[in-house]
XYZ file of C-alpha atoms in Angstrom:
449
model
C 0.000 0.000 0.000
C 1.466 3.352 -1.044
C 2.021 5.929 1.682
C 0.099 9.182 1.326
C 2.180 12.236 0.506
C 2.538 14.688 3.424
C 0.036 17.541 3.303
C 1.588 20.778 2.094
C 1.290 23.691 4.493
C 0.619 27.191 3.255
C 3.106 29.978 3.907
C 3.143 33.673 3.083
C 6.318 35.114 1.608
C 6.958 38.845 2.018
C 9.263 39.930 -0.818
C 11.529 42.943 -1.166
C 10.599 45.424 -3.904
C 13.984 45.104 -5.613
C 15.007 43.165 -8.737
C 11.394 42.082 -9.303
C 12.279 40.365 -12.574
C 14.255 37.672 -10.744
C 11.142 36.371 -8.996
C 10.127 34.578 -12.198
C 12.059 31.296 -11.623
C 9.947 30.696 -8.494
C 6.638 31.229 -10.312
C 5.758 27.524 -10.199
C 5.597 27.736 -6.404
C 3.536 30.869 -6.243
C -0.164 31.576 -6.220
C -0.214 35.355 -6.311
C 0.400 38.329 -8.568
C 3.870 38.712 -10.060
C 4.288 42.345 -8.951
C 2.817 41.900 -5.469
C 5.234 41.627 -2.530
C 2.963 38.963 -0.986
C 3.259 35.442 -2.371
C 1.486 32.347 -1.035
C 3.541 29.137 -1.180
C 2.736 25.519 -0.420
C 5.748 24.022 1.365
C 6.060 20.502 2.854
C 7.476 21.594 6.213
C 8.510 24.503 8.403
C 12.091 23.230 8.236
C 12.050 23.591 4.456
C 10.598 27.096 4.758
C 13.458 28.051 7.098
C 15.942 26.536 4.649
C 14.529 28.686 1.848
C 15.038 31.835 3.906
C 18.652 30.918 4.701
C 19.416 31.374 1.005
C 17.243 34.115 -0.413
C 18.134 37.807 -0.630
C 14.894 38.602 -2.494
C 12.524 37.919 0.423
C 12.190 39.739 3.723
C 10.253 37.183 5.791
C 8.126 34.044 5.652
C 5.038 33.280 7.771
C 2.876 30.272 8.454
C -0.372 31.497 6.904
C -3.364 31.190 9.253
C -5.849 33.265 7.288
C -6.325 35.736 4.444
C -9.094 37.591 2.632
C -10.067 40.599 0.547
C -11.694 42.316 3.538
C -11.436 42.236 7.322
C -14.566 40.086 7.447
C -13.103 37.532 5.037
C -9.847 37.453 7.023
C -11.681 36.810 10.330
C -13.806 34.080 8.742
C -10.662 32.470 7.325
C -8.996 32.554 10.765
C -12.024 30.941 12.412
C -11.781 28.088 9.911
C -8.074 27.484 10.547
C -7.581 24.168 12.434
C -7.472 24.833 16.162
C -4.956 22.031 16.781
C -2.428 23.926 14.612
C -3.009 27.162 16.533
C -2.996 25.988 20.143
C 0.737 25.090 20.503
C 1.556 28.787 20.017
C -1.225 30.223 22.201
C -0.504 28.472 25.532
C -0.683 30.304 28.842
C 3.010 29.742 29.586
C 4.114 31.386 26.314
C 4.780 34.994 25.331
C 3.806 36.724 22.110
C 3.309 39.991 20.273
C 1.346 41.093 17.212
C 3.063 43.170 14.531
C 1.329 45.076 11.730
C 2.900 45.528 8.287
C 1.277 47.602 5.557
C 2.423 47.886 1.955
C 1.940 51.281 0.253
C 0.233 52.905 3.251
C 1.187 54.169 6.712
C -1.179 53.648 9.656
C -1.373 55.654 12.860
C -0.689 53.918 16.159
C -4.381 54.176 17.051
C -5.346 52.432 13.802
C -2.858 49.642 14.487
C -4.181 49.059 18.015
C -7.758 48.925 16.688
C -6.797 46.214 14.181
C -5.009 44.188 16.871
C -7.959 44.463 19.266
C -10.254 43.140 16.527
C -8.460 39.772 16.843
C -9.768 39.196 20.374
C -11.740 36.168 19.141
C -8.433 34.262 18.789
C -7.726 32.216 21.954
C -4.508 33.977 23.019
C -3.703 32.756 26.567
C -0.064 33.793 26.883
C 1.435 37.080 28.022
C 2.317 39.974 25.737
C 6.061 40.603 25.529
C 7.080 43.318 23.086
C 10.859 42.886 23.509
C 11.574 39.138 23.430
C 8.407 37.192 22.618
C 8.496 33.461 21.902
C 5.978 33.846 19.090
C 5.392 36.783 16.757
C 2.167 37.111 14.805
C 1.803 39.470 11.867
C -1.132 41.256 10.285
C -0.123 42.142 6.709
C -2.148 44.462 4.482
C -1.677 45.090 0.760
C -2.831 48.501 -0.505
C -1.745 47.959 -4.100
C 1.125 49.208 -6.242
C 0.020 52.783 -7.026
C 1.384 55.305 -4.479
C -0.736 58.055 -6.056
C -4.011 56.193 -5.646
C -4.001 54.502 -2.238
C -7.386 53.000 -1.294
C -9.035 53.457 2.079
C -9.216 49.703 2.643
C -6.585 47.116 1.647
C -6.988 44.868 -1.394
C -5.744 41.838 0.558
C -5.216 41.041 4.245
C -3.130 38.228 5.752
C -2.477 36.875 9.240
C 0.267 34.456 10.127
C 2.971 33.282 12.511
C 6.470 34.552 11.768
C 8.867 31.745 10.830
C 12.115 33.329 9.603
C 13.686 36.328 7.897
C 15.584 36.251 4.605
C 19.214 37.197 4.107
C 18.708 40.841 3.155
C 21.504 41.876 5.531
C 24.013 40.201 3.180
C 23.426 42.986 0.639
C 24.795 45.529 3.096
C 27.552 43.419 4.660
C 28.899 42.397 1.214
C 28.334 45.801 -0.389
C 30.765 46.701 -3.174
C 31.147 50.136 -1.540
C 32.916 48.505 1.412
C 34.879 45.947 -0.590
C 38.662 46.011 -0.523
C 39.271 45.337 -4.228
C 36.841 46.530 -6.916
C 36.814 47.113 -10.676
C 34.713 48.958 -13.236
C 32.278 46.056 -13.538
C 32.209 44.603 -10.011
C 28.842 42.890 -9.582
C 26.226 44.258 -7.202
C 26.098 42.116 -4.032
C 22.373 41.349 -4.325
C 22.728 40.152 -7.925
C 25.780 38.068 -6.989
C 23.752 36.129 -4.425
C 20.849 35.774 -6.864
C 23.264 34.234 -9.377
C 24.673 31.838 -6.770
C 21.131 30.736 -5.944
C 20.299 30.241 -9.626
C 23.421 28.073 -9.801
C 22.191 26.088 -6.763
C 25.596 26.499 -5.146
C 26.033 24.359 -2.035
C 28.843 23.450 0.406
C 31.862 21.673 -1.130
C 30.883 22.524 -4.714
C 33.591 23.762 -7.068
C 32.494 26.984 -8.782
C 34.345 28.602 -11.674
C 34.172 32.073 -13.250
C 35.981 32.326 -16.635
C 35.692 36.150 -16.625
C 36.505 36.540 -12.954
C 37.548 40.221 -12.852
C 37.793 41.261 -9.200
C 36.058 38.086 -8.009
C 32.679 39.432 -6.923
C 30.836 36.309 -8.093
C 33.310 34.056 -6.285
C 32.499 35.752 -2.988
C 28.779 34.910 -3.009
C 29.507 31.268 -3.930
C 32.158 31.003 -1.194
C 29.622 32.380 1.303
C 27.521 29.279 0.620
C 30.512 27.005 1.254
C 31.735 26.377 -2.314
C 35.375 26.272 -3.346
C 35.963 28.947 -5.968
C 38.377 29.712 -8.780
C 38.513 31.827 -11.892
C 40.456 33.078 -14.875
C 40.702 36.383 -16.682
C 42.683 37.662 -19.657
C 43.538 40.888 -17.802
C 46.949 40.404 -16.176
C 46.675 43.627 -14.151
C 43.318 42.677 -12.625
C 44.406 39.177 -11.630
C 47.566 40.540 -10.004
C 45.997 43.660 -8.525
C 48.157 46.075 -10.524
C 47.536 49.284 -12.427
C 45.025 52.093 -12.009
C 42.393 51.887 -9.299
C 38.657 52.003 -10.038
C 37.832 53.683 -6.749
C 37.262 57.425 -6.704
C 40.143 59.545 -5.339
C 42.591 56.636 -5.636
C 45.059 56.681 -8.519
C 46.796 53.296 -8.208
C 45.837 49.972 -6.670
C 47.425 49.184 -3.318
C 49.880 46.345 -2.563
C 47.181 43.999 -1.236
C 44.308 44.698 -3.626
C 43.493 41.331 -5.185
C 40.857 38.611 -5.257
C 42.354 36.667 -2.351
C 42.231 39.797 -0.195
C 38.519 40.184 -1.014
C 37.721 36.692 0.233
C 39.936 37.246 3.274
C 37.921 40.376 4.056
C 34.801 38.229 4.553
C 36.511 35.310 6.280
C 36.206 33.129 3.166
C 39.857 32.698 2.174
C 39.796 28.964 2.926
C 37.392 28.505 -0.015
C 39.672 30.286 -2.501
C 41.470 27.906 -4.868
C 43.165 30.346 -7.256
C 42.755 32.837 -10.095
C 44.821 32.533 -13.261
C 45.651 34.739 -16.225
C 44.053 32.871 -19.096
C 42.085 33.337 -22.295
C 38.588 31.835 -21.983
C 38.605 30.970 -25.697
C 41.554 28.607 -25.110
C 40.684 26.243 -22.232
C 43.637 25.288 -20.069
C 41.894 22.512 -18.133
C 42.397 18.774 -18.394
C 39.537 16.867 -19.976
C 36.723 15.804 -17.690
C 33.819 17.137 -15.654
C 35.419 19.506 -13.148
C 32.880 22.119 -12.025
C 29.555 21.987 -10.189
C 28.649 25.472 -11.415
C 29.987 28.073 -13.822
C 28.786 31.533 -12.826
C 30.013 34.500 -14.822
C 29.415 37.935 -16.311
C 31.136 38.085 -19.736
C 32.314 41.487 -21.043
C 29.884 43.282 -23.366
C 32.363 45.772 -24.849
C 30.855 48.709 -22.891
C 32.945 49.162 -19.734
C 35.329 46.313 -20.475
C 36.662 45.311 -23.887
C 35.874 41.934 -25.444
C 39.246 40.439 -26.329
C 41.187 37.227 -26.558
C 44.787 36.162 -27.082
C 46.138 36.130 -30.616
C 46.824 38.614 -33.390
C 45.317 40.045 -36.514
C 47.396 41.370 -39.403
C 46.216 44.911 -38.897
C 47.139 45.021 -35.195
C 50.268 42.890 -34.993
C 52.420 45.951 -34.337
C 50.110 47.307 -31.610
C 51.025 44.902 -28.825
C 49.814 45.926 -25.401
C 52.278 46.197 -22.532
C 50.777 45.372 -19.105
C 53.958 45.373 -17.016
C 57.601 45.873 -17.781
C 58.176 42.148 -18.316
C 54.736 41.083 -19.482
C 53.704 41.645 -23.104
C 50.741 40.119 -24.906
C 48.862 40.718 -28.103
C 45.081 40.680 -28.035
C 42.539 40.605 -30.810
C 38.820 41.352 -30.898
C 36.495 38.703 -29.499
C 32.971 38.871 -30.921
C 30.144 38.555 -28.399
C 28.615 35.659 -30.324
C 31.943 33.798 -30.127
C 32.176 34.502 -26.388
C 28.817 32.837 -25.800
C 29.530 29.918 -28.163
C 32.806 29.238 -26.357
C 31.146 29.625 -22.945
C 28.352 27.142 -23.698
C 30.752 24.668 -25.273
C 33.046 24.921 -22.244
C 30.115 24.441 -19.833
C 28.849 21.436 -21.793
C 32.268 19.812 -21.568
C 33.429 20.722 -18.043
C 30.236 20.880 -15.939
C 29.230 17.804 -13.951
C 25.889 16.259 -14.889
C 23.185 18.429 -13.334
C 25.661 21.294 -12.945
C 24.530 24.785 -13.877
C 25.768 27.592 -16.085
C 24.598 31.066 -15.024
C 25.582 34.073 -17.117
C 24.464 37.493 -18.347
C 23.451 38.021 -21.980
C 23.238 41.660 -23.255
C 20.209 42.372 -25.433
C 19.110 45.101 -27.844
C 15.430 45.047 -26.887
C 13.815 46.058 -30.237
C 15.376 42.990 -31.866
C 14.928 40.512 -29.013
C 13.331 37.126 -29.593
C 13.748 33.824 -27.750
C 15.639 32.491 -30.791
C 18.704 34.626 -30.048
C 19.349 32.862 -26.736
C 22.426 30.654 -27.389
C 21.682 26.916 -27.082
C 23.657 23.705 -26.811
C 22.366 20.105 -27.027
C 24.001 19.247 -23.689
C 22.399 22.173 -21.840
C 18.762 22.775 -20.924
C 17.456 26.318 -20.468
C 16.110 26.674 -16.908
C 15.310 30.387 -16.626
C 15.651 33.656 -18.516
C 15.212 36.856 -16.460
C 15.516 40.398 -17.787
C 17.171 43.372 -16.091
C 16.577 46.692 -17.842
C 19.650 48.800 -18.631
C 17.951 51.514 -20.704
C 14.827 51.980 -22.810
C 16.418 50.031 -25.657
C 18.909 47.692 -23.958
C 18.798 45.115 -21.212
C 20.666 42.072 -20.033
C 19.208 38.672 -19.360
C 20.301 36.318 -16.624
C 20.424 32.942 -18.350
C 20.464 29.744 -16.290
C 21.163 26.410 -17.990
C 21.601 22.893 -16.624
C 23.734 20.108 -18.056
C 21.446 17.216 -18.998
C 23.577 15.260 -21.489
C 27.174 14.055 -21.501
C 29.491 15.892 -23.850
C 30.656 13.936 -26.909
C 33.146 14.800 -29.639
C 30.299 15.453 -32.081
C 29.017 18.213 -29.747
C 32.224 20.213 -30.270
C 30.753 22.482 -32.971
C 27.083 21.607 -32.695
C 26.000 25.230 -32.848
C 27.182 25.419 -36.473
C 24.597 22.903 -37.636
C 21.464 23.913 -39.587
C 22.386 27.588 -39.523
C 21.298 27.822 -35.866
C 24.121 30.220 -35.068
C 23.041 32.920 -37.527
C 20.486 34.695 -35.269
C 23.130 35.010 -32.519
C 25.402 37.167 -34.696
C 23.282 40.174 -33.785
C 25.020 40.219 -30.409
C 28.206 41.377 -32.132
C 26.792 44.863 -32.770
C 25.491 45.336 -29.207
C 28.118 47.993 -28.415
C 27.196 50.083 -31.475
C 23.474 49.777 -30.734
C 24.012 50.636 -27.068
C 25.921 53.833 -27.836
C 23.617 54.815 -30.700
C 20.812 54.923 -28.157
C 22.940 56.982 -25.756
C 23.798 59.450 -28.529
C 20.128 59.842 -29.466
C 19.160 60.417 -25.837
C 21.821 63.099 -25.353
C 20.752 64.830 -28.563
C 17.113 64.786 -27.416
C 18.022 66.211 -23.994
C 20.047 68.985 -25.602
C 17.139 69.796 -27.928
C 14.698 69.879 -25.005
C 17.007 72.194 -23.035
C 17.064 74.646 -25.918
C 13.289 75.045 -25.887
């Protein structure tokens, strides 16, 4: 006889109003509006709900949902129907509690808050109120919509629940780039770094690799979750912490500005394997599945140039000198080639089930799903957009390895002309700056009126 599946319990997730577009991968768990900060989830256990909050930087708190409705009357009726045996363990006479009120898009007076709390007198609270250190915290949450210029008198939705756990929003501040020891022109925002690590499902003892490592911002978030991290970059000065500083009012980088120092700053140095000067188009690794996740932000040609080792006839004589004893020649590296090489590398070097997470720049007027690079060994998991301007954006692409890499997969993207739509990425820089030029011209014209 088959055992019945455990009943899913309902929880309310209170989300931060930041990076809304990255909520999409969780849509299958949600039964609420995409833009709303309140999402109702069905989760097997409280332990799993706590585990979710130990990872997320997108959510503020999670609650065991006892009742909800579109009016106060509906909320009270919903609470009266909630099973008493699930309530009573948290309402005992030897316990302490408090009730907190949270409103979205409206501020209530203290008198209004007290009135709403007093209206819950039908609940069998037997414990003592303790506002400083209560054992149990109950929340009334009210949603007044998304329009700050048209706030209704009464909320659109009301919720009541028992607080379970807070998310990891404090990581955004503690890992802020503003406080980081070693930064570059394209150092990744701390919140986005943790989002990427979560998309990569990074866990303790994983090995995570960034082929465009820069100053190592993406390594830090993965190391925070207990993964061992490494990376490569073509820029000798960045890997060795040399040259001009990116920080305001600082001309040259200091003697200990490097990726290792960044991880040391956060107590994560033990997870740092190494960072090497290397060209991502020419893999240096032995054959085999080496990495649990590849998490990276390739250059788009805007703040950082797209380049690789090698020479072209017209630039042979223009070798770049990085240090007195270090000379290399670089040639242009088309965006489409960057992504082809990245997917091919991921298909070959990721473990089965491992994930590739990377940013893809997009010229929005020409965007279609067909321009997302594909590989037969990789399955597209999610595709989230972050706006950069009215005409450009970048998409966070998450792919999972579902098929072992074979020799015939080496140049699979060349088959059936599939690679042709991707070539549009090569002109992203020109399209980006054409939009900037038009905007400046429009602003100047408006100022003359």
